[in-house]
Short mmCIF file of C-alpha atoms in Angstrom, two decimals:
data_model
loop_
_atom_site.label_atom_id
_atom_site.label_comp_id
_atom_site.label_asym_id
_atom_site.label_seq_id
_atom_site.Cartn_x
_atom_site.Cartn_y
_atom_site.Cartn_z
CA UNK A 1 0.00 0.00 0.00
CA UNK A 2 1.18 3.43 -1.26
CA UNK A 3 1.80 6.35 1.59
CA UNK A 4 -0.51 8.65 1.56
CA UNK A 5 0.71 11.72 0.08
CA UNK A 6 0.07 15.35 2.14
CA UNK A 7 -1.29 18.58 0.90
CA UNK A 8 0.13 21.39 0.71
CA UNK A 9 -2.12 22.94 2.79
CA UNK A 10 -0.70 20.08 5.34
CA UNK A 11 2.69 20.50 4.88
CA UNK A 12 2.60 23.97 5.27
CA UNK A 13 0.52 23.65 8.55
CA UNK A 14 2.56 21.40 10.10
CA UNK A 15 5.77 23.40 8.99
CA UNK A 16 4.39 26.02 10.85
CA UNK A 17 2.98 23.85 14.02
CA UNK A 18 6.79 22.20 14.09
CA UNK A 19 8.06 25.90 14.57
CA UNK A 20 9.83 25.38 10.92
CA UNK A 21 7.93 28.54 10.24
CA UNK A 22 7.35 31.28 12.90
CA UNK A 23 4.99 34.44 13.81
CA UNK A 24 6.39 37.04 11.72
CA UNK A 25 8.05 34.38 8.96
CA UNK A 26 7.71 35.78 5.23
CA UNK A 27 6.13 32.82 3.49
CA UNK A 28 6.69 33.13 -0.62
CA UNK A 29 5.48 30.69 -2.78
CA UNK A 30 8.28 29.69 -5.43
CA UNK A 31 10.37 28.80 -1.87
CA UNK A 32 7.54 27.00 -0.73
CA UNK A 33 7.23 25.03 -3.93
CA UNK A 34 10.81 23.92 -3.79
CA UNK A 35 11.34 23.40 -0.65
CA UNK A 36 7.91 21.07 -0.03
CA UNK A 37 8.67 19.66 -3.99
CA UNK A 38 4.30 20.71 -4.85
CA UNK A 39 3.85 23.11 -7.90
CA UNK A 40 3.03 26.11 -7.56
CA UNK A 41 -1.20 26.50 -7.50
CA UNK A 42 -1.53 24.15 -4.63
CA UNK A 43 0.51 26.50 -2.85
CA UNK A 44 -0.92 29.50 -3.57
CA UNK A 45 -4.10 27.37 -2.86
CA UNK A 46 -3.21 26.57 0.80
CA UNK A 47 -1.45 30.12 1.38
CA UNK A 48 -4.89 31.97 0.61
CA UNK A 49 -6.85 29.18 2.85
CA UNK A 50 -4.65 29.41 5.76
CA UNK A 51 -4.86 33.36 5.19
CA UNK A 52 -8.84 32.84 5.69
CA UNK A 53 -8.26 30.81 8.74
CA UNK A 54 -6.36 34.09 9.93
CA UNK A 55 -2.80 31.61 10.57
CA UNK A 56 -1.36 34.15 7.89
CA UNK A 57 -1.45 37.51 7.71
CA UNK A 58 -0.99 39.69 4.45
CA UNK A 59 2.08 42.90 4.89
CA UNK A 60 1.65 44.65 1.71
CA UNK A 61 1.68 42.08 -1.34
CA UNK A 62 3.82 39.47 1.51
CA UNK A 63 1.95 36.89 3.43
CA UNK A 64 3.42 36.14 6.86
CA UNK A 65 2.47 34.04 9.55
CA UNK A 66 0.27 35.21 12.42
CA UNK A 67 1.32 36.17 15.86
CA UNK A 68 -1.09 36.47 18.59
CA UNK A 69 -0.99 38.68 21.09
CA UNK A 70 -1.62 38.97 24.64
CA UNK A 71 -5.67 39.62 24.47
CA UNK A 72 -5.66 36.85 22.21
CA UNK A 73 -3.35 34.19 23.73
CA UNK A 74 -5.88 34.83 26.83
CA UNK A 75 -9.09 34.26 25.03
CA UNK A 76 -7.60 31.41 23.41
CA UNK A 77 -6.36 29.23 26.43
CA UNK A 78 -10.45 30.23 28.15
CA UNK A 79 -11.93 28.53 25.10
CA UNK A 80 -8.95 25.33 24.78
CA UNK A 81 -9.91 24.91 28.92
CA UNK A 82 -13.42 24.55 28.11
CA UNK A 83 -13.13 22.09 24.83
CA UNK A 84 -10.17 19.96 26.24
CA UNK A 85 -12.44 19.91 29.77
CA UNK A 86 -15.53 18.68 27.54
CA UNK A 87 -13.39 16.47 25.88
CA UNK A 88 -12.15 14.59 28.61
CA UNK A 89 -15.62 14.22 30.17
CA UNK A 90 -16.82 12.60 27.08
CA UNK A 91 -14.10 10.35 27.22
CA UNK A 92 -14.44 9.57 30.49
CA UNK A 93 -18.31 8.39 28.99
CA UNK A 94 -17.46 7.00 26.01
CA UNK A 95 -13.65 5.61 25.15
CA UNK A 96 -13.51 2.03 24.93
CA UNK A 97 -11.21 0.35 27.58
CA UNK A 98 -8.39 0.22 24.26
CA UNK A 99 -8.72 3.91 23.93
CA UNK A 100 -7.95 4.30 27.79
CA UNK A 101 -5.37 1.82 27.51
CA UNK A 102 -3.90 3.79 24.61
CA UNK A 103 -3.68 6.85 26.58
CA UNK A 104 -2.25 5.41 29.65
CA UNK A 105 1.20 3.48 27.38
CA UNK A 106 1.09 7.09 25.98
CA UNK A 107 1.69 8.62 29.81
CA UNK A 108 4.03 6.16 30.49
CA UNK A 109 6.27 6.43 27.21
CA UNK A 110 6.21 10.16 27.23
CA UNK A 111 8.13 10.04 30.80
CA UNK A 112 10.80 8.95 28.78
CA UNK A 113 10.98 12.02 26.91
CA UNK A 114 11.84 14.49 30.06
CA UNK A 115 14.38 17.11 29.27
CA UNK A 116 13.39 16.95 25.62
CA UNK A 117 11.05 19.89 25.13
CA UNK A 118 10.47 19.39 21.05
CA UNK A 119 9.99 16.11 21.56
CA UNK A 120 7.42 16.12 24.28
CA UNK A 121 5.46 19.05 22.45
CA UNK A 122 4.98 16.70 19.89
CA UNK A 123 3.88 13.85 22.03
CA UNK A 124 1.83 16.51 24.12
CA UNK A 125 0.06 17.30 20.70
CA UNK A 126 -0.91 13.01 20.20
CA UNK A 127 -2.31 13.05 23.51
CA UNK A 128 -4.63 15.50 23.78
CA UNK A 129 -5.63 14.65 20.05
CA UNK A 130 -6.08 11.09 21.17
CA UNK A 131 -8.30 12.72 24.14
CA UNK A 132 -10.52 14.43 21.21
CA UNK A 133 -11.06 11.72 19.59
CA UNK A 134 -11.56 9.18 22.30
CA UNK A 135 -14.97 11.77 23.08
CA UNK A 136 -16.38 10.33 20.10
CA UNK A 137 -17.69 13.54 18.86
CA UNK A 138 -16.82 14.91 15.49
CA UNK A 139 -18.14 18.00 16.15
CA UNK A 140 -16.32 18.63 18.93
CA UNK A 141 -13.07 17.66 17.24
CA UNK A 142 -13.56 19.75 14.49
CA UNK A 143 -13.51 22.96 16.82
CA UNK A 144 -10.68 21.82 18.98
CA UNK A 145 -8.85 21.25 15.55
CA UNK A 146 -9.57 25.04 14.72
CA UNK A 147 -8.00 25.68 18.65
CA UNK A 148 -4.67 23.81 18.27
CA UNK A 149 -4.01 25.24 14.69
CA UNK A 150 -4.23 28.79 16.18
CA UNK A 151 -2.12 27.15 19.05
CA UNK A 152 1.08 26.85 15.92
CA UNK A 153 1.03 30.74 16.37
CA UNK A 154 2.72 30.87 19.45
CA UNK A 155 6.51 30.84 19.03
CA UNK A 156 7.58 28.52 22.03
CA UNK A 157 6.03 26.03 24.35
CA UNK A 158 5.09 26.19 27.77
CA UNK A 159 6.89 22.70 28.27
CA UNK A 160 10.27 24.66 27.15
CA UNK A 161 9.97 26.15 31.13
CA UNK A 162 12.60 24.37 33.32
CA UNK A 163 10.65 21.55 35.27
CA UNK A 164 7.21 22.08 33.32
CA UNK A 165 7.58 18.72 31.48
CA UNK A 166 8.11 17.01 34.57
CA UNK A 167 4.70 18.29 35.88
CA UNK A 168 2.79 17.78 32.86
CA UNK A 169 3.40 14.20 32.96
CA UNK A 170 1.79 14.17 36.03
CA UNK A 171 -0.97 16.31 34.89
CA UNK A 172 -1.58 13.89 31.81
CA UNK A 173 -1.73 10.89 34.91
CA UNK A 174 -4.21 12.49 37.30
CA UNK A 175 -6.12 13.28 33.73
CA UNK A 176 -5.97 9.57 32.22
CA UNK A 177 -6.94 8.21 36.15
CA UNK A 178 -9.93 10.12 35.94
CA UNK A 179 -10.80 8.39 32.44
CA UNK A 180 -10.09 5.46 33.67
CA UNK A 181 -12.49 5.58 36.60
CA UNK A 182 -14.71 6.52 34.22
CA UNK A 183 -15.12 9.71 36.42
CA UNK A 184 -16.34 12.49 33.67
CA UNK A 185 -15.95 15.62 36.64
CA UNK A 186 -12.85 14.56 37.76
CA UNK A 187 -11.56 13.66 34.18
CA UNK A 188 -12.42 17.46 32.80
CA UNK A 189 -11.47 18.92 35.72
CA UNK A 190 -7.98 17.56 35.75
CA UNK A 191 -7.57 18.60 32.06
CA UNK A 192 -9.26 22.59 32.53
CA UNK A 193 -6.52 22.65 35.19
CA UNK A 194 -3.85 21.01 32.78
CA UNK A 195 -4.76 23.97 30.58
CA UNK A 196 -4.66 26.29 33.55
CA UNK A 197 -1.34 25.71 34.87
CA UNK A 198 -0.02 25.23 30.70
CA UNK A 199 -1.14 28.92 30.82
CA UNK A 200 0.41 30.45 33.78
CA UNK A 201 3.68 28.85 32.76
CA UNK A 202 4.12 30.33 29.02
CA UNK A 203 2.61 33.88 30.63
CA UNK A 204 5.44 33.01 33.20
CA UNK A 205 8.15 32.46 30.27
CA UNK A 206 6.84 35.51 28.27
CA UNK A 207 7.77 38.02 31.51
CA UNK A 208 11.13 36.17 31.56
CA UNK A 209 9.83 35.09 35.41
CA UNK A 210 10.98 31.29 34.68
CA UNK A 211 13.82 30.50 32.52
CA UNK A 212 13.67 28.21 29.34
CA UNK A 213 15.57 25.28 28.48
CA UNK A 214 15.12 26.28 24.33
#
């Protein structure tokens, strides 16, 4: 069986999500083209519909990539808190016990990856995802898709903060326990306070009031 081949529109995204491209970042298409190997009108394609999504921003006849700032980052972490919390309630409901046991290997593999902030932003990413999905609501992961594209925009991550990946671990655990008890309160409050702390800790790194290990 063949791969299946990304979009533009994909490969741009993700460029962006993996920090290849950051707020403020000049994005022009013939570089694009070369450097992702797609012609040309797919990526003028996905540079206009990332541009309607607001992750790009037009300077003049330039397109660059969004920042967000401080009003936004705010109203953005309220809404995440409230989606991630209803997602982990309707997990709590409705994963199947392979789903939970997914999440829980993913816990205890990601404490491997302490001290390696890229690499447990990335893993960070496939667990909550895997939280979304195990809610078994489409419509619900459709809007918390929306809220971790506009999550790309922010240039570092809170788990850069010296001892933040440490705790998040044990966020994620007090998190999957409450799926796994099949507790909805205690599962979506654990994650709204996941999100809580995540918050305080980049606002924390923005002020230079913790130091980062990026």
């Amino acid at each position: 069986m063949k791969p299946v081949q990304k979009d533009a529109y994909t490969l741009i995204l993700e460029a962006i999500d993996m920090g290849v491209y950051k707020p403020g970042d000049r994005l022009v298409e013939s570089d694009l083209a070369e450097k992702l190997g797609v012609s040309r009108t797919p990526i003028r394609e996905a540079l206009q519909r990332l541009e309607t999504q607001s992750l790009l921003t037009r300077d003049g006849r330039s397109l660059i990539v969004s920042s967000l700032d401080h009003n936004q980052m705010a109203e953005l972490y309220v809404v995440r808190a409230e989606l991630e919390g209803l997602a982990a309630g309707l997990a709590a409901r409705h994963a199947s016990d392979e789903e939970v046991r997914v999440l829980r290997d993913m816990v205890e593999l990601d404490r491997g990856l302490i001290g390696n902030p890229a690499a447990m932003a990335r893993a960070n990413r496939r667990f909550h995802k895997q939280i979304h999905l195990a809610s078994h609501n489409q419509f619900l992961v459709q809007q918390l898709d929306l809220v971790h594209r506009s999550m790309a925009l922010m240039a570092t991550t809170s788990l850069a903060a010296v001892g933040r990946d440490e705790v998040a671990i044990a966020e994620h655990d007090e998190i999957i326990t409450g799926i796994e008890a099949r507790d909805p309160d205690a599962a979506s409050a654990a994650l709204r306070t996941h999100i809580s702390k995540a918050f305080v800790t980049r606002l924390k790194l923005d002020s230079g009031e913790v130091d980062s290990t990026l």
